Short mmCIF file of C-alpha atoms and ligand atoms in Angstrom, two decimals:
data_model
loop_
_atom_site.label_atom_id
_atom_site.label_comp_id
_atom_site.label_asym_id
_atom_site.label_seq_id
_atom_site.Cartn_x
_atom_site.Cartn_y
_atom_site.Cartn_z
CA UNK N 815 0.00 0.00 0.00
CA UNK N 816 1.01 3.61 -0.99
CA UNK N 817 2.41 5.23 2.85
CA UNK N 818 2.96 9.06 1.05
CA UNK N 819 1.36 11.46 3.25
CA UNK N 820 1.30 13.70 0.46
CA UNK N 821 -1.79 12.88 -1.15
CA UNK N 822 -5.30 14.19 -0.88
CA UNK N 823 -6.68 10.52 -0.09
CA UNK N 824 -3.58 10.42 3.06
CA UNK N 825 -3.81 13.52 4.32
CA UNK N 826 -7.80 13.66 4.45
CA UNK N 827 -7.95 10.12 5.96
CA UNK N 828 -5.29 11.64 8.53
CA UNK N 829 -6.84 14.74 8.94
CA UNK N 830 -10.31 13.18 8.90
CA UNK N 831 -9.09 10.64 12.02
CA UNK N 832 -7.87 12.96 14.03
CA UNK N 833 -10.73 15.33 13.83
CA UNK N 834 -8.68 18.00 13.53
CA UNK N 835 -9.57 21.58 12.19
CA UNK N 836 -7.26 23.33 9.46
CA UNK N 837 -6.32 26.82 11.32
CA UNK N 838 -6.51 29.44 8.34
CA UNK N 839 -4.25 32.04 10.73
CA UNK N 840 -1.66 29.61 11.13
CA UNK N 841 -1.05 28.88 7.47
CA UNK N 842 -2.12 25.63 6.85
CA UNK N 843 -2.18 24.83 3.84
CA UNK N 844 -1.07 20.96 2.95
CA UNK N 845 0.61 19.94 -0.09
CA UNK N 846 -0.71 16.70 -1.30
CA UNK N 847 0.80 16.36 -4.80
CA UNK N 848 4.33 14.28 -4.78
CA UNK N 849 5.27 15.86 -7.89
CA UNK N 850 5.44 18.95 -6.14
CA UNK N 851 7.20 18.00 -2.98
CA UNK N 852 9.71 15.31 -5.26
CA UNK N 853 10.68 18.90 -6.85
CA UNK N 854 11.26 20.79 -3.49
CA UNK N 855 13.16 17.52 -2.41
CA UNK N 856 15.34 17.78 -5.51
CA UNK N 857 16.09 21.73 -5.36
CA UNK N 858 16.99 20.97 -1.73
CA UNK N 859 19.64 18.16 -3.53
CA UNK N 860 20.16 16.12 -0.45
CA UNK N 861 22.98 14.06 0.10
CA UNK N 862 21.48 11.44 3.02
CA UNK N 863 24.82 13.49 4.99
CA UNK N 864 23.30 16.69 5.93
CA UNK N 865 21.12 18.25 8.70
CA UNK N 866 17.44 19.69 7.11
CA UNK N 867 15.54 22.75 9.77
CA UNK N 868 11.69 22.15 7.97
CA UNK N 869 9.60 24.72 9.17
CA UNK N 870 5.94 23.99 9.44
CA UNK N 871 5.95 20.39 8.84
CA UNK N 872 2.02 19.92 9.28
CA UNK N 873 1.19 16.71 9.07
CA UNK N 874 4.23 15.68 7.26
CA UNK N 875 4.10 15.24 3.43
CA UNK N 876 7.50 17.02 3.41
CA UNK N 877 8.87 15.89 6.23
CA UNK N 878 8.25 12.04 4.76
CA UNK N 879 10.48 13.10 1.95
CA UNK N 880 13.15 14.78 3.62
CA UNK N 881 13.64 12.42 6.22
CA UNK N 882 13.95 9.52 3.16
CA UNK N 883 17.06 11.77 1.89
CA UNK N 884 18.28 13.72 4.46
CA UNK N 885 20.78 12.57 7.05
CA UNK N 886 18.73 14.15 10.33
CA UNK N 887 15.93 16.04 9.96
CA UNK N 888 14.58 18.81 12.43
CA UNK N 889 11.14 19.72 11.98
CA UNK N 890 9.71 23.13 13.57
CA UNK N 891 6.27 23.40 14.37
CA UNK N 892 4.04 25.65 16.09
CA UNK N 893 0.36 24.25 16.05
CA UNK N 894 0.43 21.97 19.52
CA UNK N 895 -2.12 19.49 18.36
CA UNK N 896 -0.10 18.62 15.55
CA UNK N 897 3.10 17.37 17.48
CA UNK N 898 0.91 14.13 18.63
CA UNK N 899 -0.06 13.50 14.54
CA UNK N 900 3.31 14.17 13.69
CA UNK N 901 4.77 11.37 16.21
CA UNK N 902 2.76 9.02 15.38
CA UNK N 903 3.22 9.61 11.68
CA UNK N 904 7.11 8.72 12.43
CA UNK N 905 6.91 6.89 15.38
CA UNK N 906 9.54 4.53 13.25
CA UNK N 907 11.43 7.35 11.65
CA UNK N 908 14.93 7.96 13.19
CA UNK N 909 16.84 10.43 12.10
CA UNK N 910 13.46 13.38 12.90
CA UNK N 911 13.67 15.82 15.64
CA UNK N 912 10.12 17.11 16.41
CA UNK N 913 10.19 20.34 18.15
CA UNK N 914 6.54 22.20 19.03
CA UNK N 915 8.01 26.04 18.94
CA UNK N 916 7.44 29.62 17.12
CA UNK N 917 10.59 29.41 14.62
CA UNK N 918 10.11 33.17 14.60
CA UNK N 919 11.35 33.01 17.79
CA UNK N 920 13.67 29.92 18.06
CA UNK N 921 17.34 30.38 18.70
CA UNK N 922 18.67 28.44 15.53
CA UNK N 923 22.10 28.55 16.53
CA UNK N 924 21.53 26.84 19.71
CA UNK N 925 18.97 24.74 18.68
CA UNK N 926 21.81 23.45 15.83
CA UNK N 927 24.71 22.68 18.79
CA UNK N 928 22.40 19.60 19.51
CA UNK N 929 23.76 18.09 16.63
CA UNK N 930 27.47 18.83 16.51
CA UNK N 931 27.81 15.74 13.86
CA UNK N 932 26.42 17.94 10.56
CA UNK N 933 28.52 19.57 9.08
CA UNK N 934 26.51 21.06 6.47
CA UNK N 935 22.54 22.69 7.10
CA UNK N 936 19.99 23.10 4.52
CA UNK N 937 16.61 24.46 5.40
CA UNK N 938 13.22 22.85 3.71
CA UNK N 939 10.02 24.68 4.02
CA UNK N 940 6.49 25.23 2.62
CA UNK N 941 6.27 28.40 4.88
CA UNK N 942 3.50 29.67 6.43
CA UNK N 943 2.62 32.70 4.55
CA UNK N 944 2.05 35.68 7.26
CA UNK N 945 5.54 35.02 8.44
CA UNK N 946 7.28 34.24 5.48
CA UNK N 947 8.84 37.23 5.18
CA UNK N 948 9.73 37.89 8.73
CA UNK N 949 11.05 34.68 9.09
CA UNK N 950 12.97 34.90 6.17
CA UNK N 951 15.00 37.81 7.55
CA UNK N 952 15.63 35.95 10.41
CA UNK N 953 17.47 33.13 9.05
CA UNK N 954 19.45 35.08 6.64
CA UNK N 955 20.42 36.96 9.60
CA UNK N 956 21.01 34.28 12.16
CA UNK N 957 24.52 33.33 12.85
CA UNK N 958 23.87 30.09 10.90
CA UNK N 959 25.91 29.10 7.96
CA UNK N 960 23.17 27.83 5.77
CA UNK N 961 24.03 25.99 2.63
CA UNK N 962 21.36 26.78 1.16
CA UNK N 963 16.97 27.96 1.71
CA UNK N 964 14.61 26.14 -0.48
CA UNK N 965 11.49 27.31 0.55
CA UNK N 966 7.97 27.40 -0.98
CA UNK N 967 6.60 31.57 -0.51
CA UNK N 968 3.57 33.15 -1.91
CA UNK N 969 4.21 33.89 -5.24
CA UNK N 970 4.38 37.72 -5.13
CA UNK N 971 6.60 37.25 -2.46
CA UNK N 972 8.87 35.37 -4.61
CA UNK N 973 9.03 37.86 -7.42
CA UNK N 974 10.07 40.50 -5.32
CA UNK N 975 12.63 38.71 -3.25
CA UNK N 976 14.71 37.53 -6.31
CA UNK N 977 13.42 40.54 -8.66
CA UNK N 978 16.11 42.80 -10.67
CA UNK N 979 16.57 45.96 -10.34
CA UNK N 980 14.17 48.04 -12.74
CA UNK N 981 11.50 45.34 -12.41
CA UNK N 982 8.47 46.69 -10.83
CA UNK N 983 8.99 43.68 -8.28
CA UNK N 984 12.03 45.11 -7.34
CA UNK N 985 12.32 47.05 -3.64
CA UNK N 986 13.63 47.50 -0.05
CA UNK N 987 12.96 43.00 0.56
CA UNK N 988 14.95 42.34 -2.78
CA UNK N 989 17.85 44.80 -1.96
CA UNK N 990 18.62 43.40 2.10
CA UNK N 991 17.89 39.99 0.58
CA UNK N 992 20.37 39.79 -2.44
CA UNK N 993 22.50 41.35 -0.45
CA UNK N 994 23.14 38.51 1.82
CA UNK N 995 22.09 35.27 -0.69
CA UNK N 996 21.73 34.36 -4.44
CA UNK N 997 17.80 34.13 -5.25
CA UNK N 998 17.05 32.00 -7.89
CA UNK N 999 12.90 31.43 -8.47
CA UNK N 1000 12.49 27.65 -9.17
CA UNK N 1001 9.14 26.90 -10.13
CA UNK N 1002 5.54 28.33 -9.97
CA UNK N 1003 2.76 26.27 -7.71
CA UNK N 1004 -1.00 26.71 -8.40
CA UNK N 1005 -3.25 26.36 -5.34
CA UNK N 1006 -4.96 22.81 -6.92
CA UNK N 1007 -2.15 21.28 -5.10
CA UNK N 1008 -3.10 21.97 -1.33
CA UNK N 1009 -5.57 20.95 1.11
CA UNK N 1010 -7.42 23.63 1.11
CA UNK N 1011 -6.62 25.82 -2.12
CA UNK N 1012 -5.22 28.92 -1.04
CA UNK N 1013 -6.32 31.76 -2.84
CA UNK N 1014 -2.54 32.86 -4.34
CA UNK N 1015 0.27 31.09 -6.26
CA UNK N 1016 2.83 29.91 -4.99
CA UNK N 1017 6.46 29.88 -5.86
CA UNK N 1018 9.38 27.88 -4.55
CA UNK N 1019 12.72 29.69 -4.51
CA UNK N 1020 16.37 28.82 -3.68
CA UNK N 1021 18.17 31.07 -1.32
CA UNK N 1022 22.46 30.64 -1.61
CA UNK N 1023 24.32 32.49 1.34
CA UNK N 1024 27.09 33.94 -1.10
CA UNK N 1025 30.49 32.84 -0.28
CA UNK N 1026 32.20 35.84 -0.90
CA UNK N 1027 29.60 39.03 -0.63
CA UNK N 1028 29.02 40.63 -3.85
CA UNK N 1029 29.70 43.87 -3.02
CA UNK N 1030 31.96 45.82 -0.05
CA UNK N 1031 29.83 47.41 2.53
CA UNK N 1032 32.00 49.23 4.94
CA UNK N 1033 28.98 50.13 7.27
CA UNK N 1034 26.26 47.69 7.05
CA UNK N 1035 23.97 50.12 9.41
CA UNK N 1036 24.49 52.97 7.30
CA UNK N 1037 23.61 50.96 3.93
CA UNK N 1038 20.62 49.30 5.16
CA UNK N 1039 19.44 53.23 5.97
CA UNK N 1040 20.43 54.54 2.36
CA UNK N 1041 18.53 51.65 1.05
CA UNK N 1042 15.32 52.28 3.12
CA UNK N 1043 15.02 56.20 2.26
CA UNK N 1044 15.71 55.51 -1.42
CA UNK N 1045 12.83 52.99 -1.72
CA UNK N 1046 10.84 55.36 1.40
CA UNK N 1047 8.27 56.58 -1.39
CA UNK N 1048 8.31 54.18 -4.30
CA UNK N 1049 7.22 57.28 -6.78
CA UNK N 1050 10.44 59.86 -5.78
CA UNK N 1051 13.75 60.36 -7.44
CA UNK N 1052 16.64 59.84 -5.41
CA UNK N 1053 16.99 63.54 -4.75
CA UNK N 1054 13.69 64.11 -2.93
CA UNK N 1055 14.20 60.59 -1.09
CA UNK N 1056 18.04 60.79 0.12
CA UNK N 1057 17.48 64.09 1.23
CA UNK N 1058 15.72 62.81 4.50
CA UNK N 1059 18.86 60.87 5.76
CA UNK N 1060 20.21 62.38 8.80
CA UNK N 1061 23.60 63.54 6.45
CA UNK N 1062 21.54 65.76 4.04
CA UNK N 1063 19.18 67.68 6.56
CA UNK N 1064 16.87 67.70 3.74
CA UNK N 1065 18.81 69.90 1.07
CA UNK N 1066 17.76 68.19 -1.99
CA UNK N 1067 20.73 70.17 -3.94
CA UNK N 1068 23.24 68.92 -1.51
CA UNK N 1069 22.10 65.76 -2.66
CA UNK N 1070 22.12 66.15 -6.26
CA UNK N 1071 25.66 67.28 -5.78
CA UNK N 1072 26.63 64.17 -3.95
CA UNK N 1073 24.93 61.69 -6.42
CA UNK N 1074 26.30 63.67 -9.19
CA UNK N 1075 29.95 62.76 -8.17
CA UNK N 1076 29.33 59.51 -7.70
CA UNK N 1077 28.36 59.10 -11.25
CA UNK N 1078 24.80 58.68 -10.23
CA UNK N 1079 22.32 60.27 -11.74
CA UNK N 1080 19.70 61.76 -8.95
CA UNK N 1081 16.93 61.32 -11.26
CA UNK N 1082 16.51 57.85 -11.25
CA UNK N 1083 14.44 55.87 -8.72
CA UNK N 1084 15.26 53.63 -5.93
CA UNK N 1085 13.71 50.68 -7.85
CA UNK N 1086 16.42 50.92 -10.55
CA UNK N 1087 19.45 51.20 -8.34
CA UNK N 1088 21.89 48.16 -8.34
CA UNK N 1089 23.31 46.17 -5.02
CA UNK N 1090 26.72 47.56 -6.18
CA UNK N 1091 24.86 51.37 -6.68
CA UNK N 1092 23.19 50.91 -3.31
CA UNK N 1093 27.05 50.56 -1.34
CA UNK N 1094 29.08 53.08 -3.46
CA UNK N 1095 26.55 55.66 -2.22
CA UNK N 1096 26.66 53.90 1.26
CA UNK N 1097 30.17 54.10 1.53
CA UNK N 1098 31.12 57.82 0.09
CA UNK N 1099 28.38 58.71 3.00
CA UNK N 1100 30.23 56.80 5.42
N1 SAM G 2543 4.85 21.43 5.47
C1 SAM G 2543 3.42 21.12 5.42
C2 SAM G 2543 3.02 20.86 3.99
O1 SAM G 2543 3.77 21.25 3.09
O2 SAM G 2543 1.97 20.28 3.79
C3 SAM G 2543 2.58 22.26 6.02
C4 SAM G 2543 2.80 23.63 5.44
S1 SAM G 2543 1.64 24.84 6.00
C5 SAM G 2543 1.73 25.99 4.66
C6 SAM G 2543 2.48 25.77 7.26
C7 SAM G 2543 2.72 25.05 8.58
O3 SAM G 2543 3.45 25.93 9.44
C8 SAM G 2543 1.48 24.68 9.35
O4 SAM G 2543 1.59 23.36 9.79
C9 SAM G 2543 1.44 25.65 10.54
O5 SAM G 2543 0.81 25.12 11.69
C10 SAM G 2543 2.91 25.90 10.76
N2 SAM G 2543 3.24 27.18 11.42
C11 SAM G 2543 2.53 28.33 11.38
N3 SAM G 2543 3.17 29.31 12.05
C12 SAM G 2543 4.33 28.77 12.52
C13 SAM G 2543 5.42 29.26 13.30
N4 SAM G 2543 5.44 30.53 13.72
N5 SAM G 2543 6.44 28.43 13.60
C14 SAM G 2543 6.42 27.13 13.18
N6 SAM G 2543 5.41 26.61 12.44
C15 SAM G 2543 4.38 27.40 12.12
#
């Protein structure tokens, strides 16, 4: 007999046992198509050697697969009644940690010193999405050396976290992003293949930590500011929205002046600005 818990016939039989009630607040959303979660599985490219954080593992129709693949799995979830589905989902399953917890507020580092024995840490999610983006600056700012994020987001929230600059997509959420990880957008997801359907696409995107950074930032502080007033009304030139940092007092000419030497022209919008654009103003304000 077919044991996938990624199916509509599993999960509803699962869901339908238990009793339990889908909580629309918390997200849940299950993905019962293995086509779908074989392709999250794949983008993740486990090895069987590494340690996999799943947020949000539900009832477990990714955690099944990662736990197949991965070398220990450690699955994050915040819905109490779920933790007693979950174990006995895997009550034969060996290499799953299941922790009940708020990963917006878990300490990932020291949550990772249990397990001294990986070296290498991939996070797996079909994320919530009214967190997804909080929780997504988290990790990338956690001291944790992620290999890499492959994690299922809203689609809009996907387009603007690995848009380019001039893009409409692009803003603030691409900028701090790319500045920390390689986006790459993997794959579209229509809502046919949850229990229930949201109402959105959904997208699954692959987050890289860059080895080297991509550009030199001598005051991180400083650039996340410049980036913030540039995009701080998404209609203004950079003139009219660099003038409200602290160094210009508001003179928009002082500005001009500035941006001018810098080869930039104070015209142009925040939305067209580069990652390398964003630090050379950064750092001649520094
Ligand atoms: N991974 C499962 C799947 O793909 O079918 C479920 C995904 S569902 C979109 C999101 C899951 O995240 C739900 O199980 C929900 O209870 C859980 N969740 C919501 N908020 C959370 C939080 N702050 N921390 C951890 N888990 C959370």
């Amino acid at each position: 007999m077919d044991n996938k818990i990624g199916t509509s016939f599993r999960t509803s039989q699962i869901l339908k046992k238990e009793r339990f009630k889908m909580s629309k607040s918390l997200g849940q959303n299950f993905l019962v198509d293995q086509n779908t979660l074989r392709k999250i599985a794949e983008a993740a490219e486990l090895n069987g050697e590494e340690l996999v954080v799943e947020i949000g593992p539900g009832v477990g129709s990714l955690t099944q697969i990662l736990t197949e693949q991965a070398g220990q799995v450690v699955a994050v979830e915040l819905d109490q009644r779920l933790i007693p589905i979950l174990e006995e989902q895997f009550v034969q399953t060996t290499n799953l940690k299941i922790i009940q917890g708020d990963a917006l507020k878990l300490d990932f580092v020291s949550l990772l010193t249990q397990f001294p024995d990986y070296k290498e840490v991939k996070l797996v999610a079909n994320l919530p999405y009214y967190i997804s983006t909080p929780l997504i600056m988290k990790l990338l700012t956690e001291k944790v050396l992620w290999e890499r994020l492959v994690i299922m987001v809203q689609k809009e929230v996907a387009e603007r976290l690995t848009a380019n600059p001039g893009s409409k997509e692009y803003g603030q959420l691409s900028v701090l992003v790319q500045y920390r990880v390689q986006t790459d957008y993997l794959f579209t997801v229509p809502p046919t293949v949850f229990i229930p359907q949201p109402k959105v696409n959904s997208a699954v995107i692959r987050l890289i930590p860059w080895k080297v950074p991509p550009v030199r930032v001598k005051n991180e502080e400083l650039f996340f500011k410049v980036v913030k007033s540039a995009f701080a009304q998404r209609r203004k030139n950079l003139r009219n929205n660099l003038a409200s940092l602290q160094q210009f007092g508001g003179d928009k000419q002082e500005v001009e002046k500035f941006l001018t030497q810098l080869g930039i022209d104070p015209n142009r919008r925040g939305e067209t600005l580069s990652l390398e654009e964003f630090s050379r103003i950064a750092n001649a304000l520094n």
